[in-house]
PDB file of C-alpha atoms in Angstrom:
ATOM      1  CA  UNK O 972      39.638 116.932  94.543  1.00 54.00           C
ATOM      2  CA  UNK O 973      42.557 118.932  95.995  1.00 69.00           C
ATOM      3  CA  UNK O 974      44.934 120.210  94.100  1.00 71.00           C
ATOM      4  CA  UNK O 975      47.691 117.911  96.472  1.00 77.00           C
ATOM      5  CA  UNK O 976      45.175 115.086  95.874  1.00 75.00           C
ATOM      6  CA  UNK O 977      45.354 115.629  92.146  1.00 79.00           C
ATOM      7  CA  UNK O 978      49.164 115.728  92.273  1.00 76.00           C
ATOM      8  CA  UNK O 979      49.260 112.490  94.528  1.00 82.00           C
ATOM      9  CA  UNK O 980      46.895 110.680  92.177  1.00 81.00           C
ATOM     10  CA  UNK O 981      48.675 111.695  88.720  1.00 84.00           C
ATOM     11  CA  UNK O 982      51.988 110.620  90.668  1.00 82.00           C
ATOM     12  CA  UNK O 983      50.624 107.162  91.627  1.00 86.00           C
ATOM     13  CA  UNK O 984      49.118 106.266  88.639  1.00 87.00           C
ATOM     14  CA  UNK O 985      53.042 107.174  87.060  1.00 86.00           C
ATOM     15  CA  UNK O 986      54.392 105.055  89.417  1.00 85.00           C
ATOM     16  CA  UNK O 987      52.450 102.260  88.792  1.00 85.00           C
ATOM     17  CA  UNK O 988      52.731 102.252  85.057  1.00 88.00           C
ATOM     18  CA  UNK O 989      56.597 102.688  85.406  1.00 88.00           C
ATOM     19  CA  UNK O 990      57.358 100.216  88.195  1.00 88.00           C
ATOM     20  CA  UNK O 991      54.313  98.175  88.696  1.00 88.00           C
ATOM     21  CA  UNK O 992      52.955  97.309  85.203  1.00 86.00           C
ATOM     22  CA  UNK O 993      54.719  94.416  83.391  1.00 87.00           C
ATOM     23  CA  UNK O 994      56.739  94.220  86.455  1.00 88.00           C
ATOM     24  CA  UNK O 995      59.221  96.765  85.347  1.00 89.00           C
ATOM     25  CA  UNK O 996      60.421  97.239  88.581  1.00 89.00           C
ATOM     26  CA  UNK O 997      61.848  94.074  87.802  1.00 92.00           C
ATOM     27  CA  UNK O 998      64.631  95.224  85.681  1.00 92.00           C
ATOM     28  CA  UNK O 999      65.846  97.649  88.284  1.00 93.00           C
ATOM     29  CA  UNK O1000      66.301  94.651  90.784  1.00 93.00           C
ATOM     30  CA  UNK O1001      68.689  92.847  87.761  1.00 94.00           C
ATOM     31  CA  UNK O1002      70.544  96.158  87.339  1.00 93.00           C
ATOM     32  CA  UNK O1003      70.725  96.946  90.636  1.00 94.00           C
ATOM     33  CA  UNK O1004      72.613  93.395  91.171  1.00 94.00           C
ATOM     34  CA  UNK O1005      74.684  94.064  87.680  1.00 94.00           C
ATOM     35  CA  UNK O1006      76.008  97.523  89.213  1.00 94.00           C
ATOM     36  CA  UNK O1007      76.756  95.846  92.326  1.00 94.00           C
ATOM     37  CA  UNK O1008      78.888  92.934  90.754  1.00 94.00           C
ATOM     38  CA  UNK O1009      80.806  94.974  88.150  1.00 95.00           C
ATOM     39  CA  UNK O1010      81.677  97.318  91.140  1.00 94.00           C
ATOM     40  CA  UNK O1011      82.776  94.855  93.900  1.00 94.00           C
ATOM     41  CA  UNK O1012      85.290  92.738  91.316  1.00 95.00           C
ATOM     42  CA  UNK O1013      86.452  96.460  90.078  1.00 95.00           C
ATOM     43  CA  UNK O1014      87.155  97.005  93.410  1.00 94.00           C
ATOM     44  CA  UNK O1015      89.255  94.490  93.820  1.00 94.00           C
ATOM     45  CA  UNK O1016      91.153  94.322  90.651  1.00 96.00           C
ATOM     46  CA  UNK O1017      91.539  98.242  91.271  1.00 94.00           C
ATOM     47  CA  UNK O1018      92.757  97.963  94.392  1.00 93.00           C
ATOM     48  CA  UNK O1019      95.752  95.019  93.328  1.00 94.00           C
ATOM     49  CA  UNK O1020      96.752  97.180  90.342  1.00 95.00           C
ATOM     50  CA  UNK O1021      96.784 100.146  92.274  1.00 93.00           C
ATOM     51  CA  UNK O1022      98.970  98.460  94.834  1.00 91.00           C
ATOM     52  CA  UNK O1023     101.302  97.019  91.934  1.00 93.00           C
ATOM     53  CA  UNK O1024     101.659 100.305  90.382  1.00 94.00           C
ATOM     54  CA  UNK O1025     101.835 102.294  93.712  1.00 92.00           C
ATOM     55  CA  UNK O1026     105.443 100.104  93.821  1.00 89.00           C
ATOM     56  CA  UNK O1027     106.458 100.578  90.406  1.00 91.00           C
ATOM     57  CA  UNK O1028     106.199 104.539  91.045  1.00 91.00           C
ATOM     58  CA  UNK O1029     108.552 104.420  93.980  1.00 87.00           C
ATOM     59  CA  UNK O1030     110.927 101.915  92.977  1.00 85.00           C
ATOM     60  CA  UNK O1031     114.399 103.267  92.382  1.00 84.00           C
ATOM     61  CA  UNK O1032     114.959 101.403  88.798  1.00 88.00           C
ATOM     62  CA  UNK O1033     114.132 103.486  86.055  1.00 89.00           C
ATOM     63  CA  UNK O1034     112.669 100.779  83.501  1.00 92.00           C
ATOM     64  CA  UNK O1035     109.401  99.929  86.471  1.00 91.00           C
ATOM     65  CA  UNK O1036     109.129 103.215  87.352  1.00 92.00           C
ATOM     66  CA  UNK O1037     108.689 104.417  83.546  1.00 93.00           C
ATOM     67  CA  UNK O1038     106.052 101.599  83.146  1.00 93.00           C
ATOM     68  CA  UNK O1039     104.192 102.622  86.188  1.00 92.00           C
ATOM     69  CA  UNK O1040     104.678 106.067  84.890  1.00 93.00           C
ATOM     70  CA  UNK O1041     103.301 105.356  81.429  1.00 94.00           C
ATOM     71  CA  UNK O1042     100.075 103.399  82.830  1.00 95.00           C
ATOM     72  CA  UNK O1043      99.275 105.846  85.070  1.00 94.00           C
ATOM     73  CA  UNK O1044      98.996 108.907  82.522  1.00 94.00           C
ATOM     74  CA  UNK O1045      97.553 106.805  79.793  1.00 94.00           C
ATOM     75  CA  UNK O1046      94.808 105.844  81.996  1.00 94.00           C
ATOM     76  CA  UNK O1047      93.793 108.984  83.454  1.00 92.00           C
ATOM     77  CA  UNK O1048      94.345 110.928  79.982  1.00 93.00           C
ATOM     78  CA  UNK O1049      91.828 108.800  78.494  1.00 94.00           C
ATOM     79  CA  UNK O1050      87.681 108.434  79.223  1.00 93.00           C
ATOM     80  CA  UNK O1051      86.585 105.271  80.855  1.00 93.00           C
ATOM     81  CA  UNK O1052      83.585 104.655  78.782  1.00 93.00           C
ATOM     82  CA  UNK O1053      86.389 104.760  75.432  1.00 94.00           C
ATOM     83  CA  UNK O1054      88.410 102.175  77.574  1.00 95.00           C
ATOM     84  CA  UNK O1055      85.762  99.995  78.016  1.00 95.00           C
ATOM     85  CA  UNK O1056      84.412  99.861  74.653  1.00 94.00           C
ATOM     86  CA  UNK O1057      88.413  98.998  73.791  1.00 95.00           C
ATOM     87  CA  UNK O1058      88.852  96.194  75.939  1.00 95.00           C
ATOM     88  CA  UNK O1059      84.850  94.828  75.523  1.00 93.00           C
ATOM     89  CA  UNK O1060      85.185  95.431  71.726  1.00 93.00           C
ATOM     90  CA  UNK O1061      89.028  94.859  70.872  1.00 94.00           C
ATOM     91  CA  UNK O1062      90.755  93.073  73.700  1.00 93.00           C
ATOM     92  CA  UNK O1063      88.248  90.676  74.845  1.00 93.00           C
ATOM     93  CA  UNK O1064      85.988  90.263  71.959  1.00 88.00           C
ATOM     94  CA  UNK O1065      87.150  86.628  71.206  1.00 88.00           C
ATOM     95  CA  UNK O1066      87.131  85.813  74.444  1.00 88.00           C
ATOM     96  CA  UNK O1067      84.198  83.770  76.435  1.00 87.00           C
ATOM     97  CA  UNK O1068      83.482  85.807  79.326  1.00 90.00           C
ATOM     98  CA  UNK O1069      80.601  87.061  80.662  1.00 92.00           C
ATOM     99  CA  UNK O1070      79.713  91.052  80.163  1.00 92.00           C
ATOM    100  CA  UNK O1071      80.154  91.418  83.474  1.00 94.00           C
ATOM    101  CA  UNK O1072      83.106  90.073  84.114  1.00 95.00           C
ATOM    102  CA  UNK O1073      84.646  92.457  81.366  1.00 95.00           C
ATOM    103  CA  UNK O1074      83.189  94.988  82.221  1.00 95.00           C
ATOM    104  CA  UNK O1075      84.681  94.900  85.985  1.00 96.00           C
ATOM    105  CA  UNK O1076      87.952  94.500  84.384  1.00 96.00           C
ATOM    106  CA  UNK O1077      87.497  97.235  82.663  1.00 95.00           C
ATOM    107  CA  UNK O1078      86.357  99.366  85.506  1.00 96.00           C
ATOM    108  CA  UNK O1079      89.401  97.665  88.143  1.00 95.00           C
ATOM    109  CA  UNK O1080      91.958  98.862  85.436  1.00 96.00           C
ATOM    110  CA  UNK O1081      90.828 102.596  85.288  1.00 95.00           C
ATOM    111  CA  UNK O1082      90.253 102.527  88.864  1.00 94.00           C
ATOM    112  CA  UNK O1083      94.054 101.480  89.764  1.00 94.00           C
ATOM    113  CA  UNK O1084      95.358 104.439  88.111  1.00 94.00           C
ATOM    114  CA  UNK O1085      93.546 106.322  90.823  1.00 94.00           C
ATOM    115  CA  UNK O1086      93.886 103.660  93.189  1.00 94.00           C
ATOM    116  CA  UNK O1087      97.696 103.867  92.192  1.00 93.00           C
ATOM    117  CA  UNK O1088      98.183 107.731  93.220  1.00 92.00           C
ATOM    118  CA  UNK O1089      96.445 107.376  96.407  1.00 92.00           C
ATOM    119  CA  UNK O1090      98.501 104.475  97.883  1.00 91.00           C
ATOM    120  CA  UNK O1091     101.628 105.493  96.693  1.00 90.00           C
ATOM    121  CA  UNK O1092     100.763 109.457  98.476  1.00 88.00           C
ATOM    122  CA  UNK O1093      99.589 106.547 101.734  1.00 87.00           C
ATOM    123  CA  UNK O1094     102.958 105.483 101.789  1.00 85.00           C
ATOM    124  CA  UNK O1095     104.796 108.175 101.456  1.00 85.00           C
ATOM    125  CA  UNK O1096     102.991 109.610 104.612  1.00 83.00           C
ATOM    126  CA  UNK O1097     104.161 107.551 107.009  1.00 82.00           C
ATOM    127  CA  UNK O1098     107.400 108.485 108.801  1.00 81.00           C
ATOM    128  CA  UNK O1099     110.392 107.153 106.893  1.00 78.00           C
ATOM    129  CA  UNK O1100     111.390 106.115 110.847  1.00 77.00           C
ATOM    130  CA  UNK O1101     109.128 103.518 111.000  1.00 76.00           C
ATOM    131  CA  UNK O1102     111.015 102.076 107.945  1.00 76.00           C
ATOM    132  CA  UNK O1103     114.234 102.784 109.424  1.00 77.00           C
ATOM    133  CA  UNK O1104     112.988 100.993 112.815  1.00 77.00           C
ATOM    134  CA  UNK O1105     111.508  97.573 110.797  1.00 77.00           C
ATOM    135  CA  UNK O1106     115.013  97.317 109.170  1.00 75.00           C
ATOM    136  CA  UNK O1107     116.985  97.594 112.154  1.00 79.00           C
ATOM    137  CA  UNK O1108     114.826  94.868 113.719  1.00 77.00           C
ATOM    138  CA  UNK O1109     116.169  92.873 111.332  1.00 77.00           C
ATOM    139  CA  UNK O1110     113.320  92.853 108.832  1.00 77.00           C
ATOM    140  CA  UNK O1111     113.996  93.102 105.121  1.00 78.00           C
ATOM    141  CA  UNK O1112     112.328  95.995 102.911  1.00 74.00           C
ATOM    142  CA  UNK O1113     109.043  93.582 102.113  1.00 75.00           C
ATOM    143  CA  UNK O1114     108.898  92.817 105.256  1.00 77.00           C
ATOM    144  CA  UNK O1115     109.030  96.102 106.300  1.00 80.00           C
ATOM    145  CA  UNK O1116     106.848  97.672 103.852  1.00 78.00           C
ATOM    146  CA  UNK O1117     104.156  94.475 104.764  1.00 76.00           C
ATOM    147  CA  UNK O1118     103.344  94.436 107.979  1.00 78.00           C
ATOM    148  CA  UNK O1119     104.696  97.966 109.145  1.00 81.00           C
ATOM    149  CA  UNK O1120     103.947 100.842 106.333  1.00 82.00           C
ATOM    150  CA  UNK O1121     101.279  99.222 104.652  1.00 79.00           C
ATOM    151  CA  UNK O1122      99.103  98.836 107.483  1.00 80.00           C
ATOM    152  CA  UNK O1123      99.869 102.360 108.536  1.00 81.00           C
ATOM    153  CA  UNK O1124      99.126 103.840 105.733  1.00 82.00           C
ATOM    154  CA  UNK O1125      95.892 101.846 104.861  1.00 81.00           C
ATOM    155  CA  UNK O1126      94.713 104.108 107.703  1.00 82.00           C
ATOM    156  CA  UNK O1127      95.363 107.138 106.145  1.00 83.00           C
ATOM    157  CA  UNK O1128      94.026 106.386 102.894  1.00 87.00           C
ATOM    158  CA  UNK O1129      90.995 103.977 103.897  1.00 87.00           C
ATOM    159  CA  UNK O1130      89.018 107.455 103.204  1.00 87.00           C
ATOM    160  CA  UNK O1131      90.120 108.325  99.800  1.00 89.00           C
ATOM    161  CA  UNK O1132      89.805 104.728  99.109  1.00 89.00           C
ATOM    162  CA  UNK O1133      86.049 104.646 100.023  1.00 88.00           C
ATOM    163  CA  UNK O1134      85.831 108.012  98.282  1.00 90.00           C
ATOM    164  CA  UNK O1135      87.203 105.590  94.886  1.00 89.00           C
ATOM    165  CA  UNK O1136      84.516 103.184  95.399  1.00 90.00           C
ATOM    166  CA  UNK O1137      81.762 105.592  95.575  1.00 91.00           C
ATOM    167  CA  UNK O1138      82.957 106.926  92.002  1.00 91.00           C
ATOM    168  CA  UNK O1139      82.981 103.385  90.948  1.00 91.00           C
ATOM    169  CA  UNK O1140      79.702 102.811  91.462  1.00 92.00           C
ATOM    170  CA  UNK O1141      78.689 105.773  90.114  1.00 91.00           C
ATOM    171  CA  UNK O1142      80.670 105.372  86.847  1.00 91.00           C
ATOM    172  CA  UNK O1143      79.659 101.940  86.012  1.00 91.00           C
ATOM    173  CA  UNK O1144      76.388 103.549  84.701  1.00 91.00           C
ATOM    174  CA  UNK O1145      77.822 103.710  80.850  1.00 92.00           C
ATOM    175  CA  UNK O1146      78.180  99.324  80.713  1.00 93.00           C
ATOM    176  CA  UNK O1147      75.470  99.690  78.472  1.00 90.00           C
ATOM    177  CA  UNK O1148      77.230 100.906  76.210  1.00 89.00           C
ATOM    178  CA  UNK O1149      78.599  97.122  75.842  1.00 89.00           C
ATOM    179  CA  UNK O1150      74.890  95.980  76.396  1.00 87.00           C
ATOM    180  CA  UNK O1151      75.072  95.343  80.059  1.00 90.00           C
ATOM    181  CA  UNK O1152      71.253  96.057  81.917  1.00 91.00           C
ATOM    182  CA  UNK O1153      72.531  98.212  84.800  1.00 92.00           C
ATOM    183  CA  UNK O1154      70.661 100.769  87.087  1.00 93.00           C
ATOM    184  CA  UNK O1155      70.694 103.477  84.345  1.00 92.00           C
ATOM    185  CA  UNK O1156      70.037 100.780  81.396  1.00 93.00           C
ATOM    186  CA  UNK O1157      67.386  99.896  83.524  1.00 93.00           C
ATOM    187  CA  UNK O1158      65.698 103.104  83.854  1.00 92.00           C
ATOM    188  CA  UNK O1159      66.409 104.139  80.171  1.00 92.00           C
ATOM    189  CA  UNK O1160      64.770 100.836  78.848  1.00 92.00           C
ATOM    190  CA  UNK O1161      61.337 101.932  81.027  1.00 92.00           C
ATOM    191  CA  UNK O1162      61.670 105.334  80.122  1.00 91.00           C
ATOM    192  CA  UNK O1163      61.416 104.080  75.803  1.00 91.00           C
ATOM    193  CA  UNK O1164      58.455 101.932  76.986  1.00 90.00           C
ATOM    194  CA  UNK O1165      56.687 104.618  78.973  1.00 89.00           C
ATOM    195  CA  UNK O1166      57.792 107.439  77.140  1.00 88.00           C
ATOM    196  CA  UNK O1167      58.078 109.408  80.592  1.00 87.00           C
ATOM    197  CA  UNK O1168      61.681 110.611  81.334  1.00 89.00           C
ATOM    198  CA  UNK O1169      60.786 111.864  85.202  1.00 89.00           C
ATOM    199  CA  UNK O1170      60.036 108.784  86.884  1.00 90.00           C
ATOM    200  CA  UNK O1171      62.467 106.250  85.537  1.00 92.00           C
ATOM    201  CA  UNK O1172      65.010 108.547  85.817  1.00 92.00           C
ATOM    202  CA  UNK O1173      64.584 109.779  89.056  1.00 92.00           C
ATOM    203  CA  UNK O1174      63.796 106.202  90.580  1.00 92.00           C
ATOM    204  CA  UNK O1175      67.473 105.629  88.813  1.00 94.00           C
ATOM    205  CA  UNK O1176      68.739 108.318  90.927  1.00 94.00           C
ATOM    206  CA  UNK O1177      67.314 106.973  94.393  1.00 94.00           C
ATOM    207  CA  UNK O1178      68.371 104.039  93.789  1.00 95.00           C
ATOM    208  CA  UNK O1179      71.660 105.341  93.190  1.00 95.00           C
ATOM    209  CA  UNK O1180      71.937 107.738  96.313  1.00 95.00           C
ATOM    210  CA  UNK O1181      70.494 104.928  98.540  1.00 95.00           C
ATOM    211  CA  UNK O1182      73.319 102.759  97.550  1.00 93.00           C
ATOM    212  CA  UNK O1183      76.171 104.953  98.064  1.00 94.00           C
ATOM    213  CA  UNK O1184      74.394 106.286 101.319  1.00 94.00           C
ATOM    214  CA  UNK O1185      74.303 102.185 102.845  1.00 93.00           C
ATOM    215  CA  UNK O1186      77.906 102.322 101.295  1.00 91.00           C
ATOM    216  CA  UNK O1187      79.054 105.850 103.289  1.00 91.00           C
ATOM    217  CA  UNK O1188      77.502 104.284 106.276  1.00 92.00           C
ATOM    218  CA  UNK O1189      79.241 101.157 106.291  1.00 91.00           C
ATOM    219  CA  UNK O1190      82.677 102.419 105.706  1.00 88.00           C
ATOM    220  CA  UNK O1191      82.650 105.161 108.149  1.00 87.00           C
ATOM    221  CA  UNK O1192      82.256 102.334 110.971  1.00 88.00           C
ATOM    222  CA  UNK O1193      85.159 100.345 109.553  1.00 85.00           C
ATOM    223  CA  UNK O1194      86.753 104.072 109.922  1.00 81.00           C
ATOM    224  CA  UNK O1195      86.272 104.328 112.894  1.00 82.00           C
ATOM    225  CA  UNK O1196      87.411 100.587 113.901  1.00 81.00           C
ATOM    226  CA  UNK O1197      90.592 101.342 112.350  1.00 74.00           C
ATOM    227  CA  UNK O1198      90.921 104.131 114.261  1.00 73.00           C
ATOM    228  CA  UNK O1199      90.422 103.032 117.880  1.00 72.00           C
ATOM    229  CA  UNK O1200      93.868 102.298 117.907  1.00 62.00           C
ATOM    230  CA  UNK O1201      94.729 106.196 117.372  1.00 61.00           C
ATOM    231  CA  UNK O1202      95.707 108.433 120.206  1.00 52.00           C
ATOM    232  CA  UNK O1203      95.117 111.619 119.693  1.00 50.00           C
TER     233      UNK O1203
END
């Protein structure tokens, strides 16, 4: 036997007793559905505080803007696996709600911080004109900032915003510290019944990277649909 033989044989018979035996490869398919749920609803909840927060940081009173102030440095001055344990652990521990579920809420609260900054720098890109031209149509400032510098500056951000979610993903890999059976959980419960550390963890790490690479894919064509409209 070749020495590539002997490599391809030792790596098989890993494979199989990592993946294959006592269909472990099971509990990658349940994490790899966990990740994807805690991310999407983060997403979401990220992206409406964000939004909500974005406004309270250019609003003229002083009272929302200091709250929107306040949130967005106490969120970003603090690690996201201390503010989930807080709200799993303090906030939400009498509460009947799936891990999940917390978790994501969790997740969409740190992430609208971020989301926060990048909206609110969306906004401010686009040509105070276009506000000026919405309010002499006749439109009031919601109006205007609805349907004419929202939509404007969705485009410009719709990058950094995909850039958010691919962090998201990637972050959620600390829920188990709240007991949550993830991607990494996943791959960290094979690798204490296998006592290997290569192959779980680097099947964790595909899995990962193919993920975010379907992800990349998918979000540069919506990119590009939002930008047929562009002359350049």
């Amino acid at each position: 036997m070749t020495g590539l033989q002997e490599w391809f044989a030792n790596f098989s018979n890993l494979f199989y007793k990592c993946f294959i035996r006592e269909d472990r490869y099971k509990l990658l398919l349940d994490g790899i559905g966990v990740t994807i749920k805690v991310s999407l609803l983060a997403v979401l909840i990220g992206i409406l505080i964000g939004m909500l927060i974005a406004l309270c940081n250019l609003s003229r009173r002083k009272l929302i803007k200091f709250f929107g102030s306040v949130y967005t440095d106490v969120i970003r001055g603090t690690p996201s696996v201390t503010q989930l344990m807080i709200i799993y652990f303090v906030i939400f521990a009498t509460v009947d709600l799936d891990k999940w579920i917390i978790a994501a809420i969790a997740f969409g609260i740190n992430s609208g911080a971020y989301v926060s900054e990048i909206i609110r720098a969306g906004i401010l890109s686009v040509d105070h004109g276009q506000t000026e031209a919405g309010r002499s149509l006749g439109l009031n400032a919601f109006q205007t900032m609805t349907r004419i510098v929202i939509p404007q500056a969705v485009k410009n951000i719709f990058p950094a915003l995909c850039n958010e979610f691919i962090v998201l993903i990637k972050e959620t890999a600390i829920v188990g510290y709240v007991g949550l059976m993830d991607i990494q959980k996943a791959g960290d419960f094979i690798k204490s019944a296998t006592f290997n550390a290569f192959m779980p963890l680097f099947g964790t790490a595909v899995i990962y990277y193919v993920l975010i690479k379907i992800l990349t894919l998918l979000m540069h064509r919506i990119e590009i649909v939002l930008r047929k409209s562009d002359v350049r």
